[in-house]
Short mmCIF file of C-alpha atoms in Angstrom, two decimals:
data_model
loop_
_atom_site.label_atom_id
_atom_site.label_comp_id
_atom_site.label_asym_id
_atom_site.label_seq_id
_atom_site.Cartn_x
_atom_site.Cartn_y
_atom_site.Cartn_z
CA UNK A 229 0.19 -0.27 -0.16
CA UNK A 230 1.74 3.46 -1.03
CA UNK A 231 1.17 6.48 1.49
CA UNK A 232 0.36 9.77 -0.17
CA UNK A 233 2.11 12.13 1.38
CA UNK A 234 1.18 15.90 0.48
CA UNK A 235 3.24 19.01 0.76
CA UNK A 236 3.96 22.42 -0.29
CA UNK A 237 6.73 23.14 -2.27
CA UNK A 238 8.28 26.57 -2.38
CA UNK A 239 5.23 27.60 0.63
CA UNK A 240 5.59 30.92 1.54
CA UNK A 241 7.68 31.98 4.70
CA UNK A 242 6.08 31.80 8.35
CA UNK A 243 4.91 35.31 9.35
CA UNK A 244 7.36 37.63 10.63
CA UNK A 245 10.27 36.36 8.86
CA UNK A 246 12.12 37.99 6.50
CA UNK A 247 10.86 37.56 2.60
CA UNK A 248 11.88 39.24 -0.65
CA UNK A 249 9.05 42.15 0.29
CA UNK A 250 11.44 43.33 3.54
CA UNK A 251 14.55 43.47 1.09
CA UNK A 252 12.49 45.05 -1.45
CA UNK A 253 11.28 47.17 1.19
CA UNK A 254 14.69 48.17 2.67
CA UNK A 255 15.17 48.85 -1.17
CA UNK A 256 12.60 51.38 -1.86
CA UNK A 257 13.20 52.94 1.69
CA UNK A 258 16.92 53.62 0.37
CA UNK A 259 15.90 54.32 -3.07
CA UNK A 260 13.30 57.31 -2.41
CA UNK A 261 14.63 58.60 1.05
CA UNK A 262 18.51 58.91 0.38
CA UNK A 263 19.20 61.80 -2.50
CA UNK A 264 19.98 60.73 -5.83
CA UNK A 265 23.00 62.23 -6.42
CA UNK A 266 24.41 60.49 -2.86
CA UNK A 267 26.69 57.38 -3.37
CA UNK A 268 28.87 55.93 -0.98
CA UNK A 269 32.16 57.23 -0.13
CA UNK A 270 34.39 54.27 0.40
CA UNK A 271 33.56 52.37 -2.85
CA UNK A 272 36.21 52.84 -6.17
CA UNK A 273 32.31 52.28 -8.15
CA UNK A 274 29.60 55.22 -7.67
CA UNK A 275 27.14 53.32 -5.98
CA UNK A 276 24.04 54.67 -4.15
CA UNK A 277 23.03 52.60 -0.98
CA UNK A 278 19.79 51.28 -3.03
CA UNK A 279 22.53 49.77 -5.35
CA UNK A 280 24.05 48.08 -2.89
CA UNK A 281 20.76 46.83 -1.61
CA UNK A 282 19.97 45.61 -5.00
CA UNK A 283 23.30 43.63 -5.61
CA UNK A 284 22.97 41.94 -2.10
CA UNK A 285 19.22 41.42 -3.07
CA UNK A 286 20.52 39.37 -6.34
CA UNK A 287 23.08 37.57 -4.42
CA UNK A 288 20.41 36.33 -1.96
CA UNK A 289 17.83 35.65 -4.89
CA UNK A 290 20.59 33.42 -6.53
CA UNK A 291 21.65 31.16 -3.27
CA UNK A 292 18.05 30.99 -2.22
CA UNK A 293 17.53 29.34 -5.78
CA UNK A 294 19.98 26.67 -4.24
CA UNK A 295 17.34 25.59 -1.37
CA UNK A 296 14.14 24.34 -1.01
CA UNK A 297 13.35 25.32 2.15
CA UNK A 298 13.32 29.74 2.20
CA UNK A 299 10.16 29.96 0.50
CA UNK A 300 11.22 31.41 -2.64
CA UNK A 301 9.08 30.52 -5.47
CA UNK A 302 10.67 28.15 -8.87
CA UNK A 303 9.96 28.00 -11.87
CA UNK A 304 9.23 29.80 -15.00
CA UNK A 305 6.66 33.11 -15.32
CA UNK A 306 6.72 35.21 -17.84
CA UNK A 307 8.28 38.10 -15.84
CA UNK A 308 11.33 35.88 -14.60
CA UNK A 309 11.72 34.43 -18.44
CA UNK A 310 11.43 38.19 -19.56
CA UNK A 311 14.00 39.33 -16.92
CA UNK A 312 16.68 36.81 -17.93
CA UNK A 313 16.31 37.32 -21.82
CA UNK A 314 17.31 41.24 -20.57
CA UNK A 315 19.89 39.72 -18.21
CA UNK A 316 21.31 37.90 -21.09
CA UNK A 317 21.04 40.45 -23.88
CA UNK A 318 23.03 42.50 -21.82
CA UNK A 319 25.51 40.38 -21.09
CA UNK A 320 26.14 39.78 -25.18
CA UNK A 321 26.32 43.47 -25.42
CA UNK A 322 28.63 43.86 -22.54
CA UNK A 323 30.95 41.13 -24.47
CA UNK A 324 30.58 42.04 -27.66
CA UNK A 325 31.59 46.21 -27.09
CA UNK A 326 34.18 45.10 -24.37
CA UNK A 327 36.10 42.64 -26.71
CA UNK A 328 37.93 45.08 -29.04
CA UNK A 329 39.25 48.47 -27.62
CA UNK A 330 37.41 51.31 -25.84
CA UNK A 331 38.37 54.57 -24.42
CA UNK A 332 39.13 54.10 -20.63
CA UNK A 333 36.25 56.73 -19.94
CA UNK A 334 33.88 54.41 -21.82
CA UNK A 335 35.17 51.18 -20.24
CA UNK A 336 34.97 52.02 -16.94
CA UNK A 337 31.23 53.39 -17.50
CA UNK A 338 30.56 50.21 -19.15
CA UNK A 339 31.52 48.38 -15.90
CA UNK A 340 29.62 50.74 -13.99
CA UNK A 341 26.19 50.40 -16.27
CA UNK A 342 26.82 46.56 -15.84
CA UNK A 343 27.00 46.61 -12.37
CA UNK A 344 23.83 48.49 -12.26
CA UNK A 345 21.79 46.51 -14.46
CA UNK A 346 22.67 43.24 -12.52
CA UNK A 347 21.19 45.44 -9.86
CA UNK A 348 18.19 46.41 -10.98
CA UNK A 349 17.70 42.62 -12.59
CA UNK A 350 18.18 40.81 -9.18
CA UNK A 351 15.83 43.53 -7.35
CA UNK A 352 13.23 42.53 -10.09
CA UNK A 353 13.83 39.08 -9.66
CA UNK A 354 14.10 39.13 -5.44
CA UNK A 355 10.77 40.43 -5.76
CA UNK A 356 9.21 38.55 -8.22
CA UNK A 357 10.36 34.81 -6.32
CA UNK A 358 10.15 36.55 -2.98
CA UNK A 359 7.15 38.36 -2.68
CA UNK A 360 4.78 35.26 -2.16
CA UNK A 361 1.04 35.63 -1.23
CA UNK A 362 -1.16 39.21 -1.79
CA UNK A 363 -0.40 40.11 1.92
CA UNK A 364 3.55 39.99 1.42
CA UNK A 365 2.69 42.24 -2.07
CA UNK A 366 0.40 44.20 -0.49
CA UNK A 367 3.37 44.85 2.19
CA UNK A 368 5.65 46.43 -0.08
CA UNK A 369 3.05 48.74 -2.47
CA UNK A 370 2.26 50.17 1.03
CA UNK A 371 5.59 51.11 1.68
CA UNK A 372 6.16 52.72 -2.12
CA UNK A 373 3.00 54.40 -1.57
CA UNK A 374 3.86 56.01 2.41
CA UNK A 375 7.68 57.13 1.08
CA UNK A 376 6.37 58.31 -2.12
CA UNK A 377 4.21 60.55 0.17
CA UNK A 378 7.39 61.49 1.82
CA UNK A 379 9.65 62.43 -0.75
CA UNK A 380 6.24 64.22 -2.23
CA UNK A 381 6.03 66.58 1.03
CA UNK A 382 10.22 67.06 0.32
CA UNK A 383 9.17 68.23 -3.42
CA UNK A 384 6.50 70.25 -1.56
CA UNK A 385 8.87 72.19 0.87
CA UNK A 386 11.44 72.52 -2.09
CA UNK A 387 8.18 74.05 -4.03
CA UNK A 388 6.21 76.26 -2.06
CA UNK A 389 8.57 77.46 0.51
CA UNK A 390 12.09 77.07 -1.84
CA UNK A 391 13.64 75.21 1.49
CA UNK A 392 15.17 71.94 0.26
CA UNK A 393 15.06 69.09 3.20
CA UNK A 394 17.76 66.95 1.03
CA UNK A 395 20.25 69.31 2.91
CA UNK A 396 20.16 67.33 5.91
CA UNK A 397 20.35 63.85 4.43
CA UNK A 398 23.92 64.50 3.46
CA UNK A 399 25.66 61.46 6.02
CA UNK A 400 29.44 61.68 6.62
CA UNK A 401 29.76 57.95 4.73
CA UNK A 402 28.06 59.25 1.31
CA UNK A 403 29.14 62.36 -1.14
CA UNK A 404 27.87 64.19 -3.95
CA UNK A 405 28.45 62.58 -7.63
CA UNK A 406 29.39 66.52 -8.61
CA UNK A 407 29.46 69.85 -7.26
CA UNK A 408 26.14 70.16 -9.19
CA UNK A 409 23.50 69.17 -6.03
CA UNK A 410 20.55 71.57 -6.75
CA UNK A 411 17.29 69.64 -7.00
CA UNK A 412 15.40 73.11 -7.53
CA UNK A 413 15.15 74.19 -11.36
CA UNK A 414 13.21 77.05 -13.21
CA UNK A 415 10.86 77.03 -15.56
CA UNK A 416 7.97 79.96 -16.69
CA UNK A 417 8.86 81.92 -13.20
CA UNK A 418 8.25 78.65 -11.38
CA UNK A 419 10.13 76.17 -9.28
CA UNK A 420 10.65 72.75 -10.55
CA UNK A 421 11.83 70.39 -7.72
CA UNK A 422 13.25 66.94 -7.72
CA UNK A 423 12.71 65.91 -4.34
CA UNK A 424 15.20 63.29 -3.46
CA UNK A 425 15.54 62.31 -7.00
CA UNK A 426 18.12 63.18 -10.33
CA UNK A 427 15.46 65.94 -12.09
CA UNK A 428 12.31 67.44 -11.90
CA UNK A 429 11.34 65.07 -14.77
CA UNK A 430 12.51 61.58 -12.95
CA UNK A 431 10.59 63.59 -9.75
CA UNK A 432 7.38 63.67 -11.76
CA UNK A 433 7.01 60.66 -13.24
CA UNK A 434 8.28 58.73 -10.31
CA UNK A 435 4.89 60.40 -8.80
CA UNK A 436 3.35 58.68 -11.74
CA UNK A 437 4.03 55.63 -11.09
CA UNK A 438 3.16 55.58 -7.44
CA UNK A 439 0.35 57.86 -7.43
CA UNK A 440 -2.32 54.41 -8.79
CA UNK A 441 -0.88 52.44 -6.14
CA UNK A 442 -2.16 55.13 -3.39
CA UNK A 443 -5.43 55.44 -5.27
CA UNK A 444 -5.74 51.47 -5.26
CA UNK A 445 -4.87 51.00 -1.56
CA UNK A 446 -7.51 53.80 -0.68
CA UNK A 447 -10.17 52.32 -2.33
CA UNK A 448 -9.08 48.46 -1.25
CA UNK A 449 -9.50 50.00 2.08
CA UNK A 450 -12.91 51.50 2.05
CA UNK A 451 -14.36 48.44 0.50
CA UNK A 452 -13.13 46.70 3.42
CA UNK A 453 -14.21 49.10 5.73
CA UNK A 454 -11.10 49.71 7.08
CA UNK A 455 -9.79 53.60 7.35
CA UNK A 456 -9.11 54.75 4.19
CA UNK A 457 -8.04 58.56 4.36
CA UNK A 458 -4.45 58.15 5.04
CA UNK A 459 -3.91 56.61 1.40
CA UNK A 460 -6.29 59.54 0.61
CA UNK A 461 -3.76 61.60 1.84
CA UNK A 462 -0.80 60.39 0.98
CA UNK A 463 -2.58 60.31 -2.78
CA UNK A 464 -3.20 63.83 -2.73
CA UNK A 465 0.28 64.43 -1.46
CA UNK A 466 1.79 62.49 -4.27
CA UNK A 467 -0.05 64.00 -6.66
CA UNK A 468 0.57 67.53 -5.71
CA UNK A 469 4.49 66.30 -5.69
CA UNK A 470 3.80 65.11 -9.64
CA UNK A 471 2.43 68.78 -10.59
CA UNK A 472 5.10 70.51 -8.47
CA UNK A 473 7.50 68.64 -11.22
CA UNK A 474 6.77 71.07 -13.87
CA UNK A 475 7.33 68.34 -16.09
CA UNK A 476 5.64 67.76 -19.53
CA UNK A 477 6.58 63.76 -19.72
CA UNK A 478 5.01 63.63 -16.03
CA UNK A 479 1.51 64.68 -17.41
CA UNK A 480 1.88 62.64 -20.26
CA UNK A 481 2.49 59.64 -17.84
CA UNK A 482 -0.56 60.80 -15.79
CA UNK A 483 -2.53 60.57 -19.14
CA UNK A 484 -1.70 56.90 -20.30
CA UNK A 485 -2.03 55.65 -16.24
CA UNK A 486 -5.62 57.45 -16.95
CA UNK A 487 -6.28 55.96 -19.77
CA UNK A 488 -5.27 52.29 -18.60
CA UNK A 489 -7.20 52.85 -15.73
CA UNK A 490 -10.85 54.42 -17.32
CA UNK A 491 -10.72 51.16 -19.26
CA UNK A 492 -10.95 48.77 -16.67
CA UNK A 493 -12.90 50.84 -14.25
CA UNK A 494 -16.86 50.78 -13.95
CA UNK A 495 -18.76 53.95 -14.82
CA UNK A 496 -19.41 54.98 -11.65
CA UNK A 497 -16.18 54.85 -10.62
CA UNK A 498 -15.10 56.87 -13.72
CA UNK A 499 -17.57 59.43 -12.70
CA UNK A 500 -16.11 59.79 -9.14
CA UNK A 501 -12.61 59.91 -10.58
CA UNK A 502 -13.64 62.76 -12.86
CA UNK A 503 -15.30 64.65 -9.72
CA UNK A 504 -12.07 64.08 -7.73
CA UNK A 505 -9.73 65.57 -10.56
CA UNK A 506 -11.80 68.53 -11.03
CA UNK A 507 -11.15 69.14 -7.05
CA UNK A 508 -7.55 68.63 -7.28
CA UNK A 509 -7.33 71.07 -9.78
CA UNK A 510 -9.24 73.55 -7.45
CA UNK A 511 -6.72 72.46 -4.99
CA UNK A 512 -3.63 73.40 -7.15
CA UNK A 513 -5.08 76.63 -7.83
CA UNK A 514 -5.38 77.54 -4.60
CA UNK A 515 -2.52 76.30 -3.51
CA UNK A 516 -0.34 77.33 -6.59
CA UNK A 517 -1.87 80.10 -8.91
CA UNK A 518 0.25 79.92 -11.83
CA UNK A 519 0.94 76.78 -12.00
CA UNK A 520 -1.96 75.51 -13.91
CA UNK A 521 -1.13 77.83 -16.45
CA UNK A 522 2.26 77.15 -16.72
CA UNK A 523 1.60 73.13 -17.35
CA UNK A 524 -0.92 73.76 -19.78
CA UNK A 525 1.41 76.00 -21.65
CA UNK A 526 3.58 73.05 -22.33
CA UNK A 527 1.62 71.57 -24.31
CA UNK A 528 0.12 74.73 -26.46
CA UNK A 529 3.77 76.02 -26.87
CA UNK A 530 4.99 72.77 -28.28
CA UNK A 531 6.35 74.21 -32.08
CA UNK A 532 8.26 77.01 -29.65
CA UNK A 533 9.44 74.94 -27.13
CA UNK A 534 13.86 74.73 -26.81
CA UNK A 535 13.51 71.40 -25.23
CA UNK A 536 11.27 70.06 -28.11
CA UNK A 537 13.94 71.05 -30.61
CA UNK A 538 16.41 70.03 -28.58
CA UNK A 539 15.31 66.43 -28.22
CA UNK A 540 14.47 66.34 -32.16
CA UNK A 541 17.49 67.93 -34.21
CA UNK A 542 19.61 64.67 -32.51
CA UNK A 543 17.95 62.41 -34.61
CA UNK A 544 21.16 62.32 -37.79
CA UNK A 545 23.41 61.98 -35.13
CA UNK A 546 21.50 58.48 -33.93
CA UNK A 547 20.75 57.34 -36.98
CA UNK A 548 24.51 57.41 -37.86
CA UNK A 549 25.57 56.06 -34.88
CA UNK A 550 23.10 53.08 -35.11
CA UNK A 551 24.19 52.32 -38.44
CA UNK A 552 27.49 51.34 -37.00
CA UNK A 553 26.09 48.75 -33.88
CA UNK A 554 23.10 47.52 -34.99
CA UNK A 555 22.66 44.24 -33.55
CA UNK A 556 24.25 44.71 -30.11
CA UNK A 557 24.77 48.14 -29.86
CA UNK A 558 28.33 50.23 -29.03
CA UNK A 559 28.11 49.38 -25.02
CA UNK A 560 25.69 50.08 -22.47
CA UNK A 561 26.55 53.18 -20.90
CA UNK A 562 29.32 54.51 -23.27
CA UNK A 563 27.73 56.99 -24.40
CA UNK A 564 27.48 60.00 -22.14
CA UNK A 565 27.81 63.49 -22.04
CA UNK A 566 29.79 66.17 -22.56
CA UNK A 567 32.09 63.61 -24.70
CA UNK A 568 28.71 62.46 -26.85
CA UNK A 569 25.26 64.31 -27.67
CA UNK A 570 22.40 63.77 -25.27
CA UNK A 571 19.43 61.56 -26.45
CA UNK A 572 16.52 62.66 -24.33
CA UNK A 573 14.92 59.30 -25.73
CA UNK A 574 15.79 56.13 -24.03
CA UNK A 575 14.71 54.02 -27.33
CA UNK A 576 17.62 56.00 -29.60
CA UNK A 577 19.29 55.56 -26.36
CA UNK A 578 19.44 52.15 -26.14
CA UNK A 579 19.50 51.45 -29.99
CA UNK A 580 22.96 53.62 -30.09
CA UNK A 581 24.03 51.53 -26.84
CA UNK A 582 22.32 48.31 -27.13
CA UNK A 583 21.20 48.07 -30.54
CA UNK A 584 18.02 46.18 -31.52
CA UNK A 585 18.61 43.43 -29.11
CA UNK A 586 18.72 45.39 -25.97
CA UNK A 587 16.25 47.89 -27.48
CA UNK A 588 13.82 44.74 -27.99
CA UNK A 589 14.24 43.13 -24.55
CA UNK A 590 14.22 46.23 -22.59
CA UNK A 591 10.44 47.22 -24.34
CA UNK A 592 9.40 43.40 -24.40
CA UNK A 593 10.43 43.50 -20.51
CA UNK A 594 7.46 45.90 -19.34
CA UNK A 595 5.29 44.87 -22.09
CA UNK A 596 5.38 41.75 -20.75
CA UNK A 597 5.12 42.54 -16.84
CA UNK A 598 1.95 44.64 -18.26
CA UNK A 599 0.68 41.40 -20.00
CA UNK A 600 1.11 39.19 -16.75
CA UNK A 601 -0.56 42.11 -14.39
CA UNK A 602 -3.51 41.81 -16.79
CA UNK A 603 -3.71 38.02 -16.82
CA UNK A 604 -3.52 38.41 -13.07
CA UNK A 605 -6.82 40.51 -12.98
CA UNK A 606 -8.38 38.03 -15.23
CA UNK A 607 -7.57 34.89 -13.03
CA UNK A 608 -8.60 36.41 -10.14
CA UNK A 609 -12.23 36.86 -8.75
CA UNK A 610 -11.49 38.87 -5.54
CA UNK A 611 -12.13 42.66 -6.24
CA UNK A 612 -9.01 43.72 -4.78
CA UNK A 613 -7.13 41.65 -6.28
CA UNK A 614 -8.20 42.74 -10.13
CA UNK A 615 -8.19 46.18 -9.18
CA UNK A 616 -4.53 45.31 -8.75
CA UNK A 617 -4.12 43.94 -11.28
CA UNK A 618 -5.40 46.55 -13.26
CA UNK A 619 -3.45 48.99 -10.91
CA UNK A 620 0.09 48.09 -11.93
CA UNK A 621 -0.59 47.56 -15.31
CA UNK A 622 -1.08 51.27 -15.47
CA UNK A 623 2.17 51.77 -13.27
CA UNK A 624 3.69 49.54 -15.97
CA UNK A 625 2.72 51.51 -19.21
CA UNK A 626 4.44 54.80 -17.67
CA UNK A 627 8.06 53.70 -18.51
CA UNK A 628 6.98 52.27 -22.06
CA UNK A 629 5.98 55.49 -22.39
CA UNK A 630 8.32 57.84 -20.58
CA UNK A 631 11.08 56.00 -22.52
CA UNK A 632 10.11 58.23 -25.51
CA UNK A 633 10.51 61.74 -23.63
CA UNK A 634 13.82 60.81 -21.38
CA UNK A 635 16.52 58.85 -20.87
CA UNK A 636 14.72 56.86 -18.37
CA UNK A 637 17.37 54.41 -17.50
CA UNK A 638 19.76 57.37 -16.91
CA UNK A 639 17.71 57.83 -13.71
CA UNK A 640 18.31 55.84 -10.81
CA UNK A 641 14.92 56.24 -8.39
CA UNK A 642 12.57 55.62 -11.90
CA UNK A 643 14.28 52.92 -12.92
CA UNK A 644 14.80 51.15 -9.45
CA UNK A 645 10.97 51.43 -9.24
CA UNK A 646 10.50 49.95 -12.67
CA UNK A 647 12.11 47.72 -12.29
CA UNK A 648 10.02 46.84 -8.81
CA UNK A 649 6.95 47.03 -10.19
CA UNK A 650 7.89 44.60 -13.18
CA UNK A 651 8.92 42.02 -10.36
CA UNK A 652 5.36 42.89 -8.78
CA UNK A 653 3.76 41.87 -11.85
CA UNK A 654 5.25 38.94 -11.52
CA UNK A 655 4.85 38.33 -7.84
CA UNK A 656 0.80 39.36 -8.68
CA UNK A 657 0.52 36.75 -11.73
CA UNK A 658 1.83 33.74 -8.97
CA UNK A 659 -0.23 34.40 -6.40
CA UNK A 660 -2.93 34.70 -8.65
CA UNK A 661 -2.47 31.54 -10.40
CA UNK A 662 -1.54 29.85 -6.73
CA UNK A 663 -5.25 31.26 -5.57
CA UNK A 664 -7.07 29.61 -8.20
CA UNK A 665 -5.74 26.20 -7.27
CA UNK A 666 -5.81 26.27 -3.92
CA UNK A 667 -7.29 29.16 -2.64
CA UNK A 668 -5.53 30.75 0.74
CA UNK A 669 -7.88 32.11 3.13
CA UNK A 670 -5.19 33.97 5.17
CA UNK A 671 -4.27 36.15 1.67
CA UNK A 672 -0.86 34.11 1.42
CA UNK A 673 -1.13 32.09 -1.96
CA UNK A 674 0.14 28.54 -1.94
CA UNK A 675 1.40 26.27 -4.84
CA UNK A 676 -0.56 23.31 -5.73
CA UNK A 677 0.25 19.61 -3.82
CA UNK A 678 1.85 17.15 -5.50
CA UNK A 679 1.97 13.55 -4.51
CA UNK A 680 4.79 11.64 -3.22
CA UNK A 681 5.64 8.31 -3.00
CA UNK A 682 6.33 6.81 0.27
CA UNK A 683 10.12 6.99 1.20
CA UNK A 684 9.82 3.58 3.39
CA UNK A 685 7.81 1.71 0.14
#
């Protein structure tokens, strides 16, 4: 007679035990709170604390894949496959670029960019495989929203009071990467603020990616009868931060986010969102009277905007350079200012640095993550999970659209957040598939059980 023993392979870790969500939360705190231009002093490479955490996460993920007891997921998922494809393509690009002679400055930058790429893929895989179940994913998203609200407050202080709180975040172990350390610029007689990020564009796009998560948490809390005001407050602060960036890229990102959300929301929620948007504009009008006109002018004066002309005049240079290294590019990180022409377009920059293979891998990464989030929405019958799938998909459309208007990979904060959300899409799909097979009342999805032969037989 055969005794059937049922096990839970790759089961989630016990409550209270650190896991991938813990590591990712630490990464997000370091990414959002520590100013982007501050790096560790004692290292040969310019690495931020967030970079060090993500490199550690990559090492932890690799070690966890060699065990069966740490609760880390195993097996293929679309996001995991896309991350591996992106990593493999970047390795091929790096090998091709460094196989021949390179100027020492470009070689150093290629090495640095390769390390940062490993860190980005590492944090993405850590979230994808290490965040098990909806409860832990919820914890990570709450961390992102809370600290997104914190940097929005820092941006508001910079915009409204010209008070730069980042000056008080300079620790002895950190140094600025350049003497130019201002987080406040000017546009149309208004301050453009960056909070702790590297540039106002990055700050605005980061807020655009976090804002839908705040709306989701507030809506989810209301549906469960829990206090929702804290999440609405965070959402309001993040929305204000987006506006204070005075960034065209941020506005475009918010528009595409709204299109995705409106396509999936029921009619009643769409009407509610329109009323909230009108109320938000009234608040902006009261807080910063000239801000709405300045933002409106970003789109009405496109033909006379020097930033638009600057973005388009470099196409001839890009075309010539792409033709020289069409397949694998000239090397990740090797095209930089002031030595080379700046491309305010990530797709053009990727074509120059990583070729057609690298550009396709970069694009496919977010397309696959977008698909995974929507598939999780389709698989689940829980309204909260379905809304989360739509929300994560809306967040992931931002890097795809934003890459047309600025060189996204050159900015550490928005890049780190993008890879965390890519991993979150993979974790969400895993949890939705596991819930469909074996629902878990505790909110931590389990994987299907498998029969094992009696070892005593």
